[in-house]
Short mmCIF file of C-alpha atoms and ligand atoms in Angstrom, two decimals:
data_model
loop_
_atom_site.label_atom_id
_atom_site.label_comp_id
_atom_site.label_asym_id
_atom_site.label_seq_id
_atom_site.Cartn_x
_atom_site.Cartn_y
_atom_site.Cartn_z
CA MET A 1 44.44 83.12 -77.48
CA THR A 2 45.72 83.48 -73.91
CA ALA A 3 48.95 85.27 -73.09
CA THR A 4 51.02 82.22 -72.24
CA LEU A 5 49.63 79.73 -74.77
CA ASP A 6 52.51 80.22 -77.18
CA VAL A 7 54.98 79.07 -74.50
CA PHE A 8 53.91 75.50 -75.24
CA ASP A 9 54.43 75.99 -78.96
CA ARG A 10 57.90 77.32 -78.38
CA HIS A 11 59.16 74.75 -75.88
CA GLU A 12 57.09 71.60 -75.65
CA SER A 13 57.38 68.45 -77.75
CA ALA A 14 54.82 68.03 -80.48
CA VAL A 15 53.39 65.09 -78.56
CA ARG A 16 51.12 67.42 -76.61
CA SER A 17 47.60 66.87 -77.83
CA TYR A 18 45.10 68.32 -75.38
CA ILE A 19 46.43 71.84 -75.96
CA ARG A 20 45.29 71.42 -79.55
CA SER A 21 41.78 70.31 -78.53
CA PHE A 22 41.47 72.84 -75.71
CA PRO A 23 43.56 75.85 -76.77
CA THR A 24 43.70 77.75 -73.50
CA VAL A 25 45.74 77.88 -70.30
CA PHE A 26 43.91 76.40 -67.33
CA THR A 27 44.59 77.79 -63.88
CA THR A 28 42.23 76.62 -61.14
CA ALA A 29 39.40 74.16 -60.75
CA LYS A 30 36.76 73.24 -58.21
CA GLY A 31 34.24 70.44 -58.37
CA HIS A 32 32.92 70.24 -61.93
CA LEU A 33 34.29 73.63 -63.04
CA ILE A 34 37.65 74.52 -64.56
CA HIS A 35 38.89 78.10 -64.93
CA ALA A 36 41.26 79.48 -67.54
CA GLU A 37 43.77 82.32 -67.57
CA ASP A 38 41.50 84.45 -69.76
CA GLY A 39 38.75 84.34 -67.12
CA ARG A 40 36.59 81.78 -68.89
CA GLN A 41 34.92 78.97 -66.99
CA TYR A 42 34.22 75.47 -68.31
CA ILE A 43 31.92 72.67 -67.25
CA ASP A 44 34.09 69.58 -67.03
CA PHE A 45 32.68 66.62 -68.99
CA PHE A 46 36.15 65.10 -69.13
CA ALA A 47 37.23 64.73 -65.49
CA GLY A 48 40.89 64.21 -66.25
CA ALA A 49 40.04 61.31 -68.57
CA GLY A 50 38.42 59.63 -65.58
CA ALA A 51 41.04 60.58 -62.98
CA LEU A 52 38.69 63.02 -61.23
CA ASN A 53 35.56 61.03 -60.49
CA TYR A 54 34.97 63.11 -57.34
CA GLY A 55 35.63 66.41 -59.10
CA HIS A 56 38.47 68.87 -58.61
CA ASN A 57 39.86 69.75 -55.20
CA ASP A 58 37.36 67.95 -52.99
CA ASP A 59 37.30 69.74 -49.61
CA GLY A 60 37.74 66.60 -47.49
CA MET A 61 40.69 65.31 -49.50
CA LYS A 62 42.28 68.75 -49.61
CA ALA A 63 42.04 69.10 -45.82
CA ALA A 64 43.53 65.63 -45.27
CA LEU A 65 46.38 66.39 -47.67
CA LEU A 66 47.14 69.82 -46.18
CA ASP A 67 47.12 68.34 -42.69
CA TYR A 68 49.49 65.55 -43.76
CA ILE A 69 51.90 68.00 -45.37
CA ALA A 70 51.69 70.48 -42.47
CA ASN A 71 52.79 67.66 -40.16
CA ASP A 72 55.76 66.69 -42.34
CA GLY A 73 54.14 63.41 -43.37
CA ILE A 74 56.58 61.42 -45.47
CA THR A 75 55.99 62.12 -49.18
CA HIS A 76 58.32 59.60 -50.76
CA ALA A 77 59.00 56.15 -49.40
CA LEU A 78 59.25 53.72 -52.36
CA ASP A 79 57.19 50.81 -51.07
CA MET A 80 58.42 51.07 -47.51
CA GLY A 81 55.88 50.79 -44.74
CA THR A 82 54.33 54.16 -43.97
CA SER A 83 51.42 55.10 -41.76
CA ALA A 84 49.71 56.61 -44.84
CA LYS A 85 49.92 53.29 -46.69
CA ALA A 86 48.81 51.30 -43.65
CA ARG A 87 45.73 53.49 -43.22
CA PHE A 88 44.85 53.16 -46.89
CA LEU A 89 45.22 49.35 -46.89
CA GLU A 90 43.07 48.94 -43.79
CA ARG A 91 40.34 51.26 -45.02
CA PHE A 92 40.34 49.86 -48.57
CA HIS A 93 39.89 46.40 -47.15
CA GLU A 94 37.16 47.51 -44.78
CA VAL A 95 35.15 49.62 -47.26
CA ILE A 96 35.78 47.95 -50.62
CA LEU A 97 37.19 44.41 -50.47
CA ALA A 98 35.62 42.84 -47.39
CA PRO A 99 31.98 43.78 -48.15
CA ARG A 100 32.43 42.25 -51.63
CA GLY A 101 33.96 39.05 -50.32
CA MET A 102 37.22 39.78 -52.16
CA GLU A 103 40.31 38.29 -50.57
CA HIS A 104 42.70 39.83 -53.08
CA ARG A 105 46.11 41.13 -52.07
CA VAL A 106 46.91 44.74 -52.98
CA LEU A 107 50.03 45.30 -55.06
CA PHE A 108 51.27 48.82 -55.82
CA PRO A 109 52.70 48.68 -59.34
CA GLY A 110 53.84 52.28 -59.90
CA PRO A 111 52.11 55.58 -60.51
CA THR A 112 49.89 55.06 -63.54
CA GLY A 113 47.39 52.78 -65.20
CA THR A 114 49.88 51.35 -67.63
CA ASN A 115 52.08 50.27 -64.68
CA ALA A 116 49.13 48.31 -63.33
CA VAL A 117 48.56 46.62 -66.70
CA GLU A 118 52.25 45.76 -67.17
CA THR A 119 52.26 44.23 -63.72
CA ALA A 120 49.12 42.21 -64.37
CA LEU A 121 50.52 40.81 -67.63
CA LYS A 122 53.85 39.94 -66.06
CA LEU A 123 52.10 38.31 -63.13
CA ALA A 124 49.75 36.23 -65.31
CA ARG A 125 52.78 34.96 -67.20
CA LYS A 126 54.64 34.07 -64.04
CA VAL A 127 51.61 32.35 -62.52
CA THR A 128 50.97 30.19 -65.57
CA GLY A 129 54.45 29.89 -67.03
CA ARG A 130 52.84 30.74 -70.38
CA GLU A 131 53.22 33.73 -72.70
CA LYS A 132 50.26 34.63 -74.87
CA ILE A 133 47.64 37.08 -73.70
CA VAL A 134 44.14 37.18 -75.14
CA SER A 135 42.93 40.75 -75.67
CA PHE A 136 40.10 42.33 -77.61
CA THR A 137 39.56 44.53 -80.62
CA ASN A 138 39.59 48.25 -79.77
CA ALA A 139 40.99 47.59 -76.29
CA PHE A 140 43.13 50.30 -74.70
CA HIS A 141 45.47 49.38 -71.88
CA GLY A 142 48.22 52.02 -71.86
CA MET A 143 51.24 53.40 -73.64
CA THR A 144 54.17 51.34 -72.40
CA LEU A 145 55.27 48.53 -74.67
CA GLY A 146 53.57 45.61 -72.91
CA SER A 147 50.31 47.52 -72.54
CA LEU A 148 50.50 48.65 -76.15
CA ALA A 149 50.98 45.06 -77.23
CA VAL A 150 47.52 44.24 -75.86
CA THR A 151 46.00 47.51 -77.12
CA GLY A 152 43.81 47.04 -80.18
CA ASN A 153 44.72 50.32 -81.83
CA ALA A 154 47.48 50.37 -84.43
CA PHE A 155 47.72 54.19 -84.43
CA LYS A 156 48.58 54.27 -80.72
CA ARG A 157 51.48 51.92 -81.33
CA GLY A 158 53.03 54.72 -83.32
CA GLY A 159 54.99 52.36 -85.52
CA ALA A 160 56.96 51.13 -82.52
CA GLY A 161 57.30 47.62 -83.90
CA LEU A 162 56.27 45.63 -80.87
CA PRO A 163 56.39 41.93 -80.05
CA LEU A 164 52.75 41.51 -80.92
CA ASP A 165 53.04 37.82 -81.62
CA ASN A 166 52.37 37.30 -77.93
CA THR A 167 48.88 38.78 -78.14
CA VAL A 168 45.81 37.08 -79.56
CA PHE A 169 43.09 39.60 -80.43
CA MET A 170 39.48 38.48 -80.33
CA PRO A 171 36.39 40.47 -81.35
CA PHE A 172 35.18 42.41 -78.29
CA ALA A 173 31.89 41.36 -76.73
CA ASP A 174 28.85 41.56 -78.95
CA PHE A 175 30.24 44.16 -81.31
CA ILE A 176 30.71 42.05 -84.41
CA ASP A 177 27.53 41.53 -86.39
CA GLY A 178 26.62 38.41 -88.26
CA GLY A 179 26.35 35.93 -85.42
CA PHE A 180 30.08 35.55 -84.71
CA ASP A 181 30.58 34.56 -81.10
CA SER A 182 34.17 35.25 -80.01
CA LEU A 183 33.90 33.30 -76.74
CA ASP A 184 32.51 30.26 -78.48
CA TYR A 185 35.36 30.53 -80.99
CA LEU A 186 37.98 30.99 -78.24
CA GLU A 187 36.67 27.98 -76.38
CA ARG A 188 36.90 25.82 -79.49
CA MET A 189 40.45 27.05 -80.11
CA LEU A 190 41.42 26.19 -76.55
CA ALA A 191 39.79 22.79 -76.76
CA GLY A 192 42.26 21.95 -79.50
CA GLY A 193 40.71 20.06 -82.32
CA GLY A 194 43.72 20.91 -84.47
CA SER A 195 43.71 24.64 -83.77
CA GLY A 196 47.40 24.59 -82.89
CA MET A 197 46.85 27.44 -80.45
CA ASP A 198 49.17 27.73 -77.44
CA MET A 199 47.40 27.84 -74.13
CA PRO A 200 47.37 31.56 -73.17
CA ALA A 201 48.71 33.05 -69.94
CA GLY A 202 45.57 35.08 -69.40
CA VAL A 203 42.81 37.27 -70.75
CA ILE A 204 42.68 41.05 -70.32
CA VAL A 205 39.44 42.95 -70.76
CA GLU A 206 37.71 46.27 -70.10
CA THR A 207 34.04 45.98 -69.20
CA VAL A 208 33.38 49.24 -71.03
CA GLN A 209 36.00 50.26 -73.55
CA GLY A 210 36.68 53.92 -72.83
CA GLU A 211 39.28 54.89 -75.41
CA GLY A 212 37.94 52.28 -77.83
CA GLY A 213 34.62 54.11 -78.27
CA ILE A 214 32.45 53.57 -75.13
CA ASN A 215 31.69 49.96 -76.04
CA ALA A 216 29.94 48.32 -73.09
CA ALA A 217 30.13 44.54 -72.88
CA SER A 218 26.91 42.97 -71.64
CA PHE A 219 27.02 41.48 -68.15
CA GLY A 220 26.06 38.15 -69.70
CA TRP A 221 29.10 38.24 -71.98
CA LEU A 222 31.39 39.12 -69.08
CA LYS A 223 30.00 36.26 -67.03
CA ARG A 224 30.57 33.85 -69.92
CA LEU A 225 34.13 35.14 -70.29
CA ASN A 226 34.70 34.67 -66.57
CA ASP A 227 33.35 31.14 -66.67
CA LEU A 228 35.43 30.26 -69.71
CA CYS A 229 38.59 31.52 -67.95
CA ALA A 230 37.71 29.51 -64.86
CA ARG A 231 37.14 26.37 -66.98
CA TRP A 232 40.51 26.68 -68.68
CA ASP A 233 42.42 27.98 -65.67
CA LEU A 234 43.21 31.25 -67.42
CA PRO A 235 43.77 34.25 -65.16
CA LEU A 236 41.12 36.86 -65.96
CA ILE A 237 42.49 40.40 -65.75
CA VAL A 238 39.89 43.16 -65.64
CA ASP A 239 41.40 46.52 -66.52
CA ASP A 240 39.17 48.79 -64.43
CA VAL A 241 41.49 51.77 -64.78
CA GLN A 242 38.82 53.88 -66.48
CA ALA A 243 35.53 52.07 -65.76
CA GLY A 244 36.32 51.47 -62.07
CA CYS A 245 36.06 53.70 -58.99
CA GLY A 246 32.34 54.18 -59.56
CA ARG A 247 32.44 55.43 -63.14
CA THR A 248 29.74 53.00 -64.25
CA GLY A 249 27.89 52.99 -60.90
CA PRO A 250 29.30 50.31 -58.58
CA PHE A 251 32.85 50.70 -57.27
CA PHE A 252 34.07 47.93 -59.59
CA SER A 253 32.49 47.96 -63.03
CA PHE A 254 32.30 44.14 -63.10
CA GLU A 255 30.18 43.77 -59.96
CA PRO A 256 26.79 43.57 -61.69
CA ALA A 257 28.12 40.76 -63.89
CA GLY A 258 28.47 38.69 -60.70
CA ILE A 259 32.16 37.95 -61.29
CA LYS A 260 35.35 38.19 -59.25
CA PRO A 261 38.31 38.55 -61.63
CA ASP A 262 41.61 36.99 -60.61
CA ILE A 263 43.49 40.23 -61.21
CA VAL A 264 42.09 43.79 -61.25
CA CYS A 265 43.89 46.94 -62.41
CA LEU A 266 42.90 50.28 -60.89
CA SER A 267 44.37 53.74 -61.34
CA LYS A 268 42.96 57.10 -62.54
CA SER A 269 40.45 57.93 -59.77
CA ILE A 270 41.82 55.64 -57.07
CA SER A 271 43.69 58.55 -55.41
CA GLY A 272 40.49 60.59 -55.66
CA TYR A 273 42.39 63.83 -56.05
CA GLY A 274 44.10 63.38 -59.40
CA LEU A 275 47.39 62.30 -57.83
CA PRO A 276 49.29 59.50 -59.59
CA MET A 277 48.43 56.15 -58.03
CA ALA A 278 47.68 52.66 -59.25
CA LEU A 279 47.05 49.30 -57.72
CA VAL A 280 46.66 45.72 -58.79
CA LEU A 281 44.39 43.36 -56.91
CA VAL A 282 45.73 39.85 -56.95
CA ARG A 283 44.03 36.60 -55.98
CA PRO A 284 46.07 35.39 -52.97
CA ASP A 285 47.35 32.23 -54.66
CA MET A 286 48.54 34.32 -57.61
CA ASP A 287 50.61 36.63 -55.40
CA VAL A 288 53.81 35.04 -56.65
CA PHE A 289 56.39 37.77 -57.29
CA SER A 290 59.45 37.34 -55.13
CA PRO A 291 60.58 40.38 -53.13
CA GLY A 292 62.51 42.63 -55.51
CA GLU A 293 61.19 40.89 -58.60
CA HIS A 294 58.86 43.76 -59.39
CA ASN A 295 59.82 47.10 -57.90
CA GLY A 296 60.25 50.76 -58.77
CA THR A 297 60.95 54.18 -57.29
CA PHE A 298 57.40 55.53 -57.34
CA ARG A 299 55.43 52.50 -56.23
CA GLY A 300 54.00 54.09 -53.11
CA ASN A 301 52.84 57.67 -53.41
CA ALA A 302 52.19 58.59 -49.78
CA THR A 303 50.28 61.79 -50.57
CA ALA A 304 48.04 59.79 -52.91
CA PHE A 305 47.42 57.26 -50.12
CA VAL A 306 46.20 60.13 -47.94
CA THR A 307 43.64 61.39 -50.47
CA ALA A 308 42.73 57.84 -51.56
CA THR A 309 41.88 56.96 -47.95
CA GLU A 310 39.68 60.05 -47.66
CA ALA A 311 38.02 59.28 -51.04
CA LEU A 312 36.74 56.00 -49.60
CA ARG A 313 34.18 58.00 -47.62
CA PHE A 314 32.14 57.98 -50.86
CA TRP A 315 31.85 54.19 -50.65
CA THR A 316 30.55 53.56 -47.15
CA ASP A 317 27.05 53.32 -48.62
CA ASP A 318 25.50 53.08 -52.08
CA ALA A 319 24.43 56.74 -52.35
CA LEU A 320 27.04 57.61 -55.01
CA SER A 321 26.25 54.50 -57.08
CA ARG A 322 22.59 55.46 -57.12
CA GLU A 323 23.50 59.03 -58.11
CA VAL A 324 25.60 57.72 -60.99
CA GLU A 325 22.69 55.63 -62.18
CA ARG A 326 20.29 58.59 -61.96
CA LYS A 327 22.61 61.03 -63.74
CA GLY A 328 23.54 58.39 -66.31
CA ALA A 329 19.86 58.11 -67.20
CA ILE A 330 19.69 61.91 -67.64
CA ILE A 331 22.60 61.77 -70.08
CA GLU A 332 21.13 58.82 -71.95
CA GLU A 333 17.87 60.68 -72.40
CA ALA A 334 19.66 63.82 -73.63
CA LEU A 335 21.86 61.87 -76.06
CA THR A 336 18.86 59.94 -77.35
CA ALA A 337 17.08 63.25 -78.03
CA MET A 338 20.13 64.50 -79.97
CA ALA A 339 20.20 61.24 -81.94
CA THR A 340 16.49 61.37 -82.74
CA LYS A 341 16.73 64.97 -83.90
CA HIS A 342 19.69 64.40 -86.22
CA PRO A 343 19.50 60.98 -87.89
CA GLN A 344 21.60 62.31 -90.79
CA LEU A 345 24.63 62.28 -88.43
CA GLN A 346 24.22 58.48 -88.17
CA PRO A 347 24.15 58.62 -84.38
CA GLU A 348 24.44 55.76 -81.91
CA VAL A 349 24.04 56.31 -78.17
CA ARG A 350 26.41 54.26 -76.01
CA GLY A 351 27.60 53.63 -72.50
CA ARG A 352 26.78 52.81 -68.93
CA GLY A 353 26.60 54.88 -65.73
CA LEU A 354 28.53 58.11 -66.22
CA MET A 355 30.68 56.65 -68.99
CA ARG A 356 28.67 57.73 -72.00
CA GLY A 357 29.02 58.73 -75.60
CA ILE A 358 27.34 59.30 -78.91
CA ALA A 359 28.96 57.84 -82.00
CA LEU A 360 28.46 59.99 -85.09
CA GLY A 361 28.93 58.12 -88.34
CA VAL A 362 29.63 61.26 -90.35
CA GLU A 363 33.40 61.71 -90.58
CA GLY A 364 34.75 64.47 -88.35
CA ALA A 365 31.38 65.23 -86.75
CA ALA A 366 32.30 64.12 -83.21
CA ASP A 367 35.48 66.23 -83.26
CA GLN A 368 33.45 69.21 -84.45
CA VAL A 369 30.90 68.70 -81.68
CA CYS A 370 33.65 68.71 -79.05
CA ALA A 371 35.28 71.83 -80.53
CA GLU A 372 31.93 73.63 -80.64
CA ALA A 373 31.12 72.55 -77.07
CA PHE A 374 34.49 73.83 -75.90
CA ALA A 375 33.90 77.19 -77.59
CA ASN A 376 30.70 77.40 -75.55
CA GLY A 377 32.05 76.31 -72.19
CA VAL A 378 32.07 72.51 -72.01
CA ILE A 379 35.20 70.36 -71.98
CA MET A 380 34.74 66.96 -73.59
CA GLU A 381 36.78 64.76 -75.90
CA THR A 382 36.30 62.09 -78.53
CA SER A 383 37.16 58.42 -78.43
CA GLY A 384 36.93 55.43 -80.76
CA PRO A 385 39.26 54.22 -83.52
CA ASP A 386 38.21 57.06 -85.82
CA SER A 387 37.50 59.63 -83.08
CA GLU A 388 33.88 59.04 -83.98
CA VAL A 389 32.46 59.13 -80.46
CA ALA A 390 31.76 62.35 -78.53
CA LYS A 391 32.47 61.11 -75.03
CA LEU A 392 30.99 62.29 -71.73
CA LEU A 393 32.87 61.58 -68.52
CA PRO A 394 31.65 64.18 -66.01
CA PRO A 395 32.66 63.99 -62.34
CA LEU A 396 30.29 61.57 -60.56
CA THR A 397 29.58 64.37 -58.10
CA ILE A 398 28.47 66.93 -60.69
CA PRO A 399 25.29 68.74 -59.56
CA GLU A 400 22.26 67.89 -61.68
CA ASP A 401 21.68 71.47 -62.86
CA ALA A 402 25.29 71.74 -64.12
CA LEU A 403 24.94 68.39 -65.86
CA ARG A 404 21.79 69.60 -67.62
CA GLU A 405 23.45 72.91 -68.52
CA GLY A 406 26.41 71.08 -70.05
CA LEU A 407 24.09 68.75 -71.96
CA ASP A 408 22.18 71.77 -73.34
CA ILE A 409 25.47 73.27 -74.57
CA MET A 410 26.38 69.93 -76.14
CA ALA A 411 22.94 69.63 -77.79
CA ARG A 412 23.39 73.08 -79.35
CA ALA A 413 26.84 72.02 -80.54
CA VAL A 414 25.29 68.97 -82.24
CA ASP A 415 22.64 71.25 -83.81
CA THR A 416 25.39 73.50 -85.17
CA VAL A 417 27.38 70.61 -86.60
CA ALA A 418 24.25 69.07 -88.15
CA ALA A 419 23.21 72.37 -89.79
N1 PMP B 1 43.69 51.12 -69.13
C1 PMP B 1 42.62 51.83 -69.46
C2 PMP B 1 41.31 51.12 -69.59
C3 PMP B 1 42.69 53.20 -69.70
O1 PMP B 1 41.60 53.88 -70.06
C4 PMP B 1 43.95 53.82 -69.55
C5 PMP B 1 44.11 55.33 -69.76
N2 PMP B 1 43.23 55.94 -70.61
C6 PMP B 1 45.04 53.05 -69.19
C7 PMP B 1 44.89 51.70 -68.97
C8 PMP B 1 46.40 53.66 -69.04
O2 PMP B 1 46.47 54.46 -67.91
P1 PMP B 1 47.59 55.58 -67.78
O3 PMP B 1 47.33 56.59 -68.85
O4 PMP B 1 47.41 56.12 -66.40
O5 PMP B 1 48.89 54.90 -67.95
#
């Protein structure tokens, strides 16, 4: 136990959870490595739950930030016009939106992913004048009440007693066996025929459910969902908070499905440096909030705009996407080897790009694997409704040898748990 670890026990609310999974005091970090007070070093297969896709303390972003601060760049400006925001908007349009033929407006909803989701839900309701939102089983969209209402995880609601009657949950993608087709069902409900269903205000979906257990929807399913929304004039909201910013390969996770959602939520790695930042991309004709109708104190984090602008250097070509694909294949191979070696753990390999996981059907096994990996120098966490998935979310920039070293440590952890 490190010297200061008990400080958290003495003073902090019991809500803290990562201190329980990773019982140490972290001090510094660089790239894919995190250092602790006791001198130990960890390979990061967690990347701030997806907030550090470019690793810790990237040199270019650090230099841009230090320069901005040294010159007394404005750090707080609500959503006033700042040069930092102007530079970000121009560059984001040039590097990300324009090459993809996206004409979306950029709305800054507040500092975190859940702010983006709340904004998207509120916007879809205003656009349509309707209330219900279609969401999916095992979805995770955030911890504020609106986001929780569309989150398919009763535990996370913490008994809060939310107005859930405004959410319609459908089975996610192709994850229900037995030939049930949720989109076919939804379409029939919408078409009436005595279903009595209100026309929804929109549909919110993750392309790969991160917290829900690394469930990747097929591109075909996403395309069908997109087409269904278009047919029924339902705004399609893609929550790309975790799967976006290159996590699955392309900048937006939905690109290979050949779709352009009406509303897109981004956060986590959009600042590139782990600074709080979120944005919502809005189809121009859906940009309907009146000035003042949706505001907040921390809507424009100028320091995050500075690092976010610098982070866009990773997207001027497709080199990073190709790297994600290559490293994703390395992980898939390693996880498949673990699964083949230990069928008694009831393993299932999941994921896309560098958003990967192995579900272990034996109760508690995934948690044990993560604990064992941590004891041996790898930081990773579980996901899924029963914490049954050992999840790998390394920085996209992790060097291949470090990735392989971390996977070896994980494989030994699985061996230990299986023994
Ligand atoms: N949506 C998704 C898909 C997420 O994974 C998360 C965070 N895990 C959120 C929304 C909420 O983001 P935040 O924690 O920044 O509020």
